[in-house]
Amino acid sequence: MAAVSETNAPGDLALVQALVNTLDVESGEDLLTSPGGLKAFSHEHGLRLAAPELPLVQELREALRAACLAHTGTDAPAERLATLERLLTAAPLVLRIDHTGAATLSPDAALSGVPALTARLATAIVTGEADGSWRRLKACEAHDCQWAYYDRSPAGRRRWCSMQVCGSRAKMRAYRAKHRKG
């Protein structure tokens, strides 16, 4: 069993995190566009995404990144939120009641492609909102990073994926700017 990193999202939010992190903002490397990348992502997450759906998956990824960045206190651009709403509200969900009477939302079993992905993401977000975990899935505030991470700090106020790298760089930039002015 692989070790769980302290920044890995729990449960179904791991799919949101994995999708957002298919793009390395700093290097520009997009795992989805690499040879076999979309197929590998699909296989790893039990999806059947097709090559023609790639632009929509990328659009969804960037809208999710904006929402995760908003969790650090940065306002998400309205157009990204509109995209996210458009894609997620089109995801057909089924309300299921189990033998104990507990209700859960789940994707329609007949879905495939982007509708299956968005339905799974929607259920993860709704569940995460209910238990408070969705707001802890964040994107690093560093403009050259924006890596998705799960904030396990007691107060839930982390702003960077790594204090040792991105946080340290941001604090050094702020320090230098302050001393240049002074």
Tab-separated table of N, CA and C in Angstrom, residues 94-160:
chain	number	residue	atom	x	y	z
A	94	VAL	N	-27.823	10.350	-9.432
A	94	VAL	CA	-28.922	9.521	-8.960
A	94	VAL	C	-28.898	9.553	-7.435
A	95	LEU	N	-30.061	9.756	-6.843
A	95	LEU	CA	-30.180	9.702	-5.390
A	95	LEU	C	-30.525	8.271	-5.008
A	96	ARG	N	-29.694	7.690	-4.164
A	96	ARG	CA	-29.906	6.310	-3.735
A	96	ARG	C	-30.141	6.288	-2.228
A	97	ILE	N	-31.040	5.434	-1.812
A	97	ILE	CA	-31.332	5.235	-0.391
A	97	ILE	C	-30.942	3.798	-0.061
A	98	ASP	N	-30.082	3.645	0.956
A	98	ASP	CA	-29.654	2.287	1.306
A	98	ASP	C	-30.596	1.667	2.347
A	99	HIS	N	-30.278	0.455	2.768
A	99	HIS	CA	-31.145	-0.307	3.684
A	99	HIS	C	-31.309	0.361	5.048
A	100	THR	N	-30.423	1.289	5.400
A	100	THR	CA	-30.548	2.009	6.676
A	100	THR	C	-31.312	3.313	6.514
A	101	GLY	N	-31.662	3.650	5.282
A	101	GLY	CA	-32.357	4.898	5.015
A	101	GLY	C	-31.433	6.054	4.687
A	102	ALA	N	-30.119	5.793	4.664
A	102	ALA	CA	-29.150	6.850	4.350
A	102	ALA	C	-29.210	7.176	2.856
A	103	ALA	N	-29.142	8.469	2.562
A	103	ALA	CA	-29.201	8.927	1.174
A	103	ALA	C	-27.805	9.288	0.678
A	104	THR	N	-27.527	8.901	-0.560
A	104	THR	CA	-26.272	9.287	-1.203
A	104	THR	C	-26.551	9.659	-2.651
A	105	LEU	N	-25.743	10.586	-3.148
A	105	LEU	CA	-25.776	10.924	-4.563
A	105	LEU	C	-24.687	10.132	-5.250
A	106	SER	N	-24.978	9.634	-6.422
A	106	SER	CA	-23.952	8.908	-7.182
A	106	SER	C	-24.200	9.120	-8.670
A	107	PRO	N	-23.142	8.937	-9.472
A	107	PRO	CA	-23.304	9.067	-10.926
A	107	PRO	C	-24.194	7.957	-11.467
A	108	ASP	N	-24.933	8.282	-12.491
A	108	ASP	CA	-25.721	7.279	-13.195
A	108	ASP	C	-24.750	6.247	-13.759
A	109	ALA	N	-24.989	4.984	-13.540
A	109	ALA	CA	-24.081	3.904	-13.950
A	109	ALA	C	-23.906	3.827	-15.471
A	110	ALA	N	-24.843	4.350	-16.228
A	110	ALA	CA	-24.774	4.260	-17.694
A	110	ALA	C	-23.885	5.337	-18.311
A	111	LEU	N	-23.365	6.244	-17.512
A	111	LEU	CA	-22.566	7.342	-18.046
A	111	LEU	C	-21.179	6.894	-18.464
A	112	SER	N	-20.632	7.605	-19.449
A	112	SER	CA	-19.241	7.411	-19.827
A	112	SER	C	-18.692	8.756	-20.281
A	113	GLY	N	-17.401	8.822	-20.518
A	113	GLY	CA	-16.770	10.040	-20.995
A	113	GLY	C	-16.845	11.184	-19.998
A	114	VAL	N	-16.903	12.399	-20.529
A	114	VAL	CA	-16.927	13.597	-19.684
A	114	VAL	C	-18.154	13.610	-18.762
A	115	PRO	N	-19.344	13.208	-19.198
A	115	PRO	CA	-20.469	13.192	-18.253
A	115	PRO	C	-20.196	12.301	-17.021
A	116	ALA	N	-19.528	11.177	-17.215
A	116	ALA	CA	-19.186	10.318	-16.068
A	116	ALA	C	-18.182	11.017	-15.160
A	117	LEU	N	-17.193	11.668	-15.768
A	117	LEU	CA	-16.199	12.399	-14.986
A	117	LEU	C	-16.853	13.519	-14.194
A	118	THR	N	-17.673	14.340	-14.850
A	118	THR	CA	-18.293	15.461	-14.145
A	118	THR	C	-19.264	14.986	-13.065
A	119	ALA	N	-19.962	13.895	-13.300
A	119	ALA	CA	-20.867	13.361	-12.273
A	119	ALA	C	-20.072	12.896	-11.055
A	120	ARG	N	-18.961	12.218	-11.287
A	120	ARG	CA	-18.113	11.791	-10.160
A	120	ARG	C	-17.543	12.982	-9.409
A	121	LEU	N	-17.122	14.009	-10.146
A	121	LEU	CA	-16.595	15.218	-9.512
A	121	LEU	C	-17.689	15.920	-8.705
A	122	ALA	N	-18.882	15.990	-9.263
A	122	ALA	CA	-19.994	16.646	-8.569
A	122	ALA	C	-20.314	15.941	-7.257
A	123	THR	N	-20.351	14.618	-7.264
A	123	THR	CA	-20.636	13.904	-6.015
A	123	THR	C	-19.511	14.110	-5.004
A	124	ALA	N	-18.277	14.142	-5.476
A	124	ALA	CA	-17.147	14.371	-4.563
A	124	ALA	C	-17.228	15.758	-3.942
A	125	ILE	N	-17.581	16.757	-4.736
A	125	ILE	CA	-17.665	18.126	-4.238
A	125	ILE	C	-18.817	18.268	-3.240
A	126	VAL	N	-19.976	17.718	-3.583
A	126	VAL	CA	-21.134	17.808	-2.683
A	126	VAL	C	-20.838	17.103	-1.361
A	127	THR	N	-20.257	15.932	-1.425
A	127	THR	CA	-19.900	15.199	-0.210
A	127	THR	C	-18.850	15.970	0.578
A	128	GLY	N	-17.847	16.512	-0.125
A	128	GLY	CA	-16.802	17.293	0.528
A	128	GLY	C	-17.320	18.576	1.150
A	129	GLU	N	-18.297	19.193	0.508
A	129	GLU	CA	-18.899	20.404	1.083
A	129	GLU	C	-19.643	20.050	2.363
A	130	ALA	N	-20.317	18.903	2.356
A	130	ALA	CA	-21.079	18.489	3.534
A	130	ALA	C	-20.182	18.191	4.735
A	131	ASP	N	-19.010	17.604	4.495
A	131	ASP	CA	-18.139	17.255	5.629
A	131	ASP	C	-16.996	18.254	5.852
A	132	GLY	N	-16.935	19.300	5.035
A	132	GLY	CA	-15.926	20.337	5.204
A	132	GLY	C	-14.615	20.082	4.490
A	133	SER	N	-14.480	18.945	3.828
A	133	SER	CA	-13.205	18.629	3.180
A	133	SER	C	-13.011	19.365	1.849
A	134	TRP	N	-14.094	19.725	1.160
A	134	TRP	CA	-13.979	20.418	-0.129
A	134	TRP	C	-13.215	21.728	0.029
A	135	ARG	N	-13.489	22.493	1.051
A	135	ARG	CA	-12.839	23.795	1.250
A	135	ARG	C	-11.358	23.661	1.603
A	136	ARG	N	-10.941	22.467	1.982
A	136	ARG	CA	-9.523	22.242	2.303
A	136	ARG	C	-8.725	21.776	1.089
A	137	LEU	N	-9.402	21.507	-0.015
A	137	LEU	CA	-8.705	21.188	-1.262
A	137	LEU	C	-8.414	22.530	-1.931
A	138	LYS	N	-7.153	22.884	-2.000
A	138	LYS	CA	-6.742	24.215	-2.432
A	138	LYS	C	-5.734	24.117	-3.572
A	139	ALA	N	-5.563	25.244	-4.249
A	139	ALA	CA	-4.500	25.367	-5.244
A	139	ALA	C	-3.501	26.370	-4.685
A	140	CYS	N	-2.239	26.049	-4.798
A	140	CYS	CA	-1.168	26.895	-4.291
A	140	CYS	C	-1.311	28.314	-4.826
A	141	GLU	N	-1.156	29.293	-3.942
A	141	GLU	CA	-1.270	30.698	-4.327
A	141	GLU	C	-0.158	31.169	-5.259
A	142	ALA	N	0.964	30.472	-5.279
A	142	ALA	CA	2.076	30.883	-6.137
A	142	ALA	C	1.637	30.796	-7.603
A	143	HIS	N	1.721	31.917	-8.322
A	143	HIS	CA	1.242	31.966	-9.708
A	143	HIS	C	1.977	30.995	-10.624
A	144	ASP	N	3.224	30.674	-10.290
A	144	ASP	CA	3.983	29.749	-11.121
A	144	ASP	C	3.861	28.303	-10.643
A	145	CYS	N	2.944	28.051	-9.714
A	145	CYS	CA	2.755	26.691	-9.201
A	145	CYS	C	1.298	26.257	-9.359
A	146	GLN	N	0.419	26.756	-8.514
A	146	GLN	CA	-1.005	26.435	-8.499
A	146	GLN	C	-1.306	24.935	-8.428
A	147	TRP	N	-0.410	24.188	-7.782
A	147	TRP	CA	-0.581	22.757	-7.575
A	147	TRP	C	-1.698	22.533	-6.571
A	148	ALA	N	-2.574	21.577	-6.815
A	148	ALA	CA	-3.645	21.271	-5.871
A	148	ALA	C	-3.089	20.449	-4.718
A	149	TYR	N	-3.461	20.820	-3.515
A	149	TYR	CA	-3.034	20.112	-2.310
A	149	TYR	C	-4.171	20.117	-1.311
A	150	TYR	N	-4.117	19.213	-0.367
A	150	TYR	CA	-5.128	19.141	0.677
A	150	TYR	C	-4.545	19.747	1.944
A	151	ASP	N	-5.221	20.741	2.482
A	151	ASP	CA	-4.759	21.475	3.659
A	151	ASP	C	-5.191	20.739	4.927
A	152	ARG	N	-4.256	20.068	5.563
A	152	ARG	CA	-4.535	19.359	6.812
A	152	ARG	C	-4.116	20.155	8.051
A	153	SER	N	-3.761	21.425	7.865
A	153	SER	CA	-3.359	22.234	9.017
A	153	SER	C	-4.556	22.407	9.949
A	154	PRO	N	-4.308	22.527	11.244
A	154	PRO	CA	-5.424	22.636	12.190
A	154	PRO	C	-6.408	23.768	11.865
A	155	ALA	N	-5.894	24.926	11.492
A	155	ALA	CA	-6.768	26.063	11.207
A	155	ALA	C	-7.279	26.073	9.767
A	156	GLY	N	-6.674	25.268	8.893
A	156	GLY	CA	-7.092	25.223	7.495
A	156	GLY	C	-6.783	26.504	6.745
A	157	ARG	N	-5.654	27.143	7.066
A	157	ARG	CA	-5.323	28.429	6.450
A	157	ARG	C	-4.082	28.412	5.581
A	158	ARG	N	-3.610	27.240	5.197
A	158	ARG	CA	-2.433	27.192	4.318
A	158	ARG	C	-2.734	27.883	3.008
A	159	ARG	N	-1.710	28.505	2.438
A	159	ARG	CA	-1.858	29.203	1.169
A	159	ARG	C	-0.957	28.639	0.091
A	160	TRP	N	0.016	27.828	0.467
A	160	TRP	CA	0.974	27.285	-0.480
A	160	TRP	C	1.026	25.771	-0.343
